[in-house]
Structure formats: C-alpha cells, structure tokens
Coordinates of C-alpha atoms in Angstrom, one line a residue:
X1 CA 0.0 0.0 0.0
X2 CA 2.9 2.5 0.8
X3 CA 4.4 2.1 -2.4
X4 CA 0.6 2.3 -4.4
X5 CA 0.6 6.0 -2.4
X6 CA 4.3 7.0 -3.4
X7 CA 3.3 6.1 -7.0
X8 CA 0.2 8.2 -6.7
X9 CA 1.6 11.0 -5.2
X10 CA 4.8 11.1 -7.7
X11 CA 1.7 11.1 -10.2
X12 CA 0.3 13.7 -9.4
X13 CA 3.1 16.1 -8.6
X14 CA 4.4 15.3 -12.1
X15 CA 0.7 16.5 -13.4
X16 CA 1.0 19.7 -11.5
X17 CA 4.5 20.5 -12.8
X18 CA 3.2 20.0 -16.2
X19 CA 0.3 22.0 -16.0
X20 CA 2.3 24.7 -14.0
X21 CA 5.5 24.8 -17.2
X22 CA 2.4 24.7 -19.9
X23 CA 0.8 28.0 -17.7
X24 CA 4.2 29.4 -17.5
X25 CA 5.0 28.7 -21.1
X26 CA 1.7 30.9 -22.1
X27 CA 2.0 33.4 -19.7
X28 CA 5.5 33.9 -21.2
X29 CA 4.6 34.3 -24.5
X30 CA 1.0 36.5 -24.3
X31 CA 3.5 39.6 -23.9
X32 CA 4.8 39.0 -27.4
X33 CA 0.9 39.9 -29.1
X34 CA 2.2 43.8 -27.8
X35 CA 5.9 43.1 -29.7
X36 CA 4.4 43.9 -33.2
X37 CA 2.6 46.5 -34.3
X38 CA -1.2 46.2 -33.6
X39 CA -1.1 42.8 -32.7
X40 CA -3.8 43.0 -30.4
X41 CA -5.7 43.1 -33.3
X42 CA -5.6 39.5 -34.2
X43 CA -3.8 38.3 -31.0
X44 CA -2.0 34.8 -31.1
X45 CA -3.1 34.4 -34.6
X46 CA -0.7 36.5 -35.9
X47 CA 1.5 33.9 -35.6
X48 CA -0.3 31.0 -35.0
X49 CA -3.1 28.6 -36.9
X50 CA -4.4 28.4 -33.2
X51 CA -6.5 31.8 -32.3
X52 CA -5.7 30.4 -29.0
X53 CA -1.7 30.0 -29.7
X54 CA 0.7 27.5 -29.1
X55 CA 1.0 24.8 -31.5
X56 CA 1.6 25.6 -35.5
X57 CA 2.7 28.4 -37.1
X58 CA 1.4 31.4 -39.1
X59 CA 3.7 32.0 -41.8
X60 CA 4.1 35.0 -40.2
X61 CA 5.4 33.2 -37.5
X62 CA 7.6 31.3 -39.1
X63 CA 9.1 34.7 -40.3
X64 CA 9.0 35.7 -36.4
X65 CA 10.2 32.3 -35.6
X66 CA 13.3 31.8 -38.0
X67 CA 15.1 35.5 -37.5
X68 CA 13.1 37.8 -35.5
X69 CA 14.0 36.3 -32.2
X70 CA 15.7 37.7 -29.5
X71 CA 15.7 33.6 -28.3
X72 CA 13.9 30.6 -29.5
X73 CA 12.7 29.8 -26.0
X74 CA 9.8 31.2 -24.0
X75 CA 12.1 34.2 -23.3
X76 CA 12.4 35.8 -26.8
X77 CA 11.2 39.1 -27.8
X78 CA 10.5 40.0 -31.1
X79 CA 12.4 42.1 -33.0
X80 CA 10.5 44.4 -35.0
X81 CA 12.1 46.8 -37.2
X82 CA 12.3 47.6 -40.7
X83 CA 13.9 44.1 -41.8
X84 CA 11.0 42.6 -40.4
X85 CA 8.0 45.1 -41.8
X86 CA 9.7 44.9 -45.5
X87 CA 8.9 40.9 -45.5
X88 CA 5.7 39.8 -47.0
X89 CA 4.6 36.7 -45.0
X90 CA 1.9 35.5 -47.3
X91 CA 3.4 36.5 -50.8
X92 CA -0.1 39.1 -51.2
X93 CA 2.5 41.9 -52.3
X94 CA 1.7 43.9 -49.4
X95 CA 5.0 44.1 -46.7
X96 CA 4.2 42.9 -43.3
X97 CA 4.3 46.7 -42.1
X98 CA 1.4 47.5 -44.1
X99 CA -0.5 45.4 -43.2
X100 CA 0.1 46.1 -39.5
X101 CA -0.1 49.5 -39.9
X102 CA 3.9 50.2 -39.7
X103 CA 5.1 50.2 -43.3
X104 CA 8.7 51.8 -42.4
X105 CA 9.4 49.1 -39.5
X106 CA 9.6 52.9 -37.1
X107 CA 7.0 51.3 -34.1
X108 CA 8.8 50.2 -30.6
X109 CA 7.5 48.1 -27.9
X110 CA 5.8 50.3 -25.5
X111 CA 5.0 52.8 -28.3
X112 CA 1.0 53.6 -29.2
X113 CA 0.1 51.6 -31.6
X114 CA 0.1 53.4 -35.7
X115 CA -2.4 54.0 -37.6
X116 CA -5.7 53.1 -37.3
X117 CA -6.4 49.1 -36.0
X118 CA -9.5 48.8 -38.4
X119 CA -7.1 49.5 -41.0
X120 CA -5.2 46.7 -39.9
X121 CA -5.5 43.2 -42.3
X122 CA -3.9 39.9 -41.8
X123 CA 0.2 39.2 -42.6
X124 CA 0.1 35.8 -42.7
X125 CA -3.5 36.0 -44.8
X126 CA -3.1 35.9 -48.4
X127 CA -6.9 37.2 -48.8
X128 CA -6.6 39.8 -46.5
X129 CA -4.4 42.8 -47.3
X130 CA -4.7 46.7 -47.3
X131 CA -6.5 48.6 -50.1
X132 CA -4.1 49.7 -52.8
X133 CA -3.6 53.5 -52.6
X134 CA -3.1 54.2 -56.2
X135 CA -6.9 52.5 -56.6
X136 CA -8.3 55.2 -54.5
X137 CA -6.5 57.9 -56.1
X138 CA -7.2 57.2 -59.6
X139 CA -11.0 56.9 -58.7
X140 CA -13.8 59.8 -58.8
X141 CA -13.5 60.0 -54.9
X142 CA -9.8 60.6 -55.4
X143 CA -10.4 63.3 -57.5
X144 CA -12.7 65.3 -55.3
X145 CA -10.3 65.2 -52.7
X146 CA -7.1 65.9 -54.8
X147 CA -9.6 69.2 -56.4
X148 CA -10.8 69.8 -52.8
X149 CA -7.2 70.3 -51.4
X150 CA -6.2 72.6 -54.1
X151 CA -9.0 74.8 -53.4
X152 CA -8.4 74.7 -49.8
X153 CA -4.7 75.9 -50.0

C-alpha cells in the first residue's frame, strides 16, 4: 500500500508540474501579441493557426520564428524593425508593415500603436491585405479630394 501512495503522489506532482510549465509557457509568450505593431488586433493568430496559440505556425510566424527572435525559448522578444516590416509573409505583395499599420518598421514596444487598428489586415493572410492606394486615387472619390485640397490651399 505504501508504495501504491508514493506512485500516486509522484503522479500527481508530475501533473501539477506539467500543468504549471504549460501555464508558464503561455504566460510567457502572451507579452509577445504587444511586440508587433497592432497585434492585439488578431492576437496569437498573428503567428499561430491556433486563435488560441501555441502549436503551428502562421507563416508570419515562421518569419517571427526563424530570425526575428531575440531567443527561441519562451524568453524571446520579437524584434521588430524595418527588416521585419519589408517581408511579405503571405506573398499578397503587401509588406508585413502594411498590413500592420507600420510600413517603415519605425514602431517600438511600448510605443502607441500606428495607424488606425480597423485598418489593420492579416500578414500571414493571403486574402486579406490593405486597399491599394493608387486605386483610390485614380477613382472619382480621389479626385474630389485631390480638387478639394487645391481649393483649400
């Protein structure tokens, strides 16, 4: 019987330390949804198929994953910059910048967030990507604001 309770007990601490590194794994890597610019818009899924996170990667993440690491482990930061922002994750010829509202690569950790977030489309997304800027200023719109402007001035 004493050796039926020393297996149960080994057991179970061995559950809890599991369930305690997976908690700790998580809480480790929430932060990095605040080390690109507006990723609190899509959360974890910026960089993984899981809303959720954990498990496999965006190809966004992947990006993140295979040079934009401080570290591979829990501890890494992502380094965003302009390296980073120039990339286009999903091949959708828009950068990863501009679709996160950061086209330079300028945002910081810490910084407000650019731009506006319901501006913001998916990097990893092939189907989702920003409007194309020339398309509004070749339309009828973009000429009653380009004639609008020059009488203003």
């Amino acid at each position: 019987m004493h050796a039926a309770r020393v297996v149960g007990s080994a057991v179970v601490a061995l559950a809890v330390a599991g369930f305690v590194g997976l908690v700790q794994d998580a809480a480790a890597r929430a932060p990095r949804v605040g080390q690109v610019p507006n990723g609190v818009v899509s959360g974890c899924a910026n960089c993984h198929v899981s809303a959720a996170g954990g498990g496999a990667f965006t190809s966004f993440g992947t990006q993140i994953y295979n040079g934009y690491l401080t570290d591979r482990s829990f501890l890494g930061s992502v380094v965003w910059g302009a390296p980073l922002a120039a990339l286009d994750a999903d091949g959708d010829d828009a950068s990863n910048g501009k679709e996160l509202g950061d086209p330079e690569g300028l945002w910081r950790f810490g910084s407000p967030n650019p731009g506006d977030p319901a501006a913001v489309t998916q990097p990893w997304n092939p189907d989702s990507r920003p409007p194309d800027d020339s398309a509004v200023a070749g339309s009828a719109w973009g000429r009653v604001k380009a004639l609008l402007a020059e009488l203003l001035q």
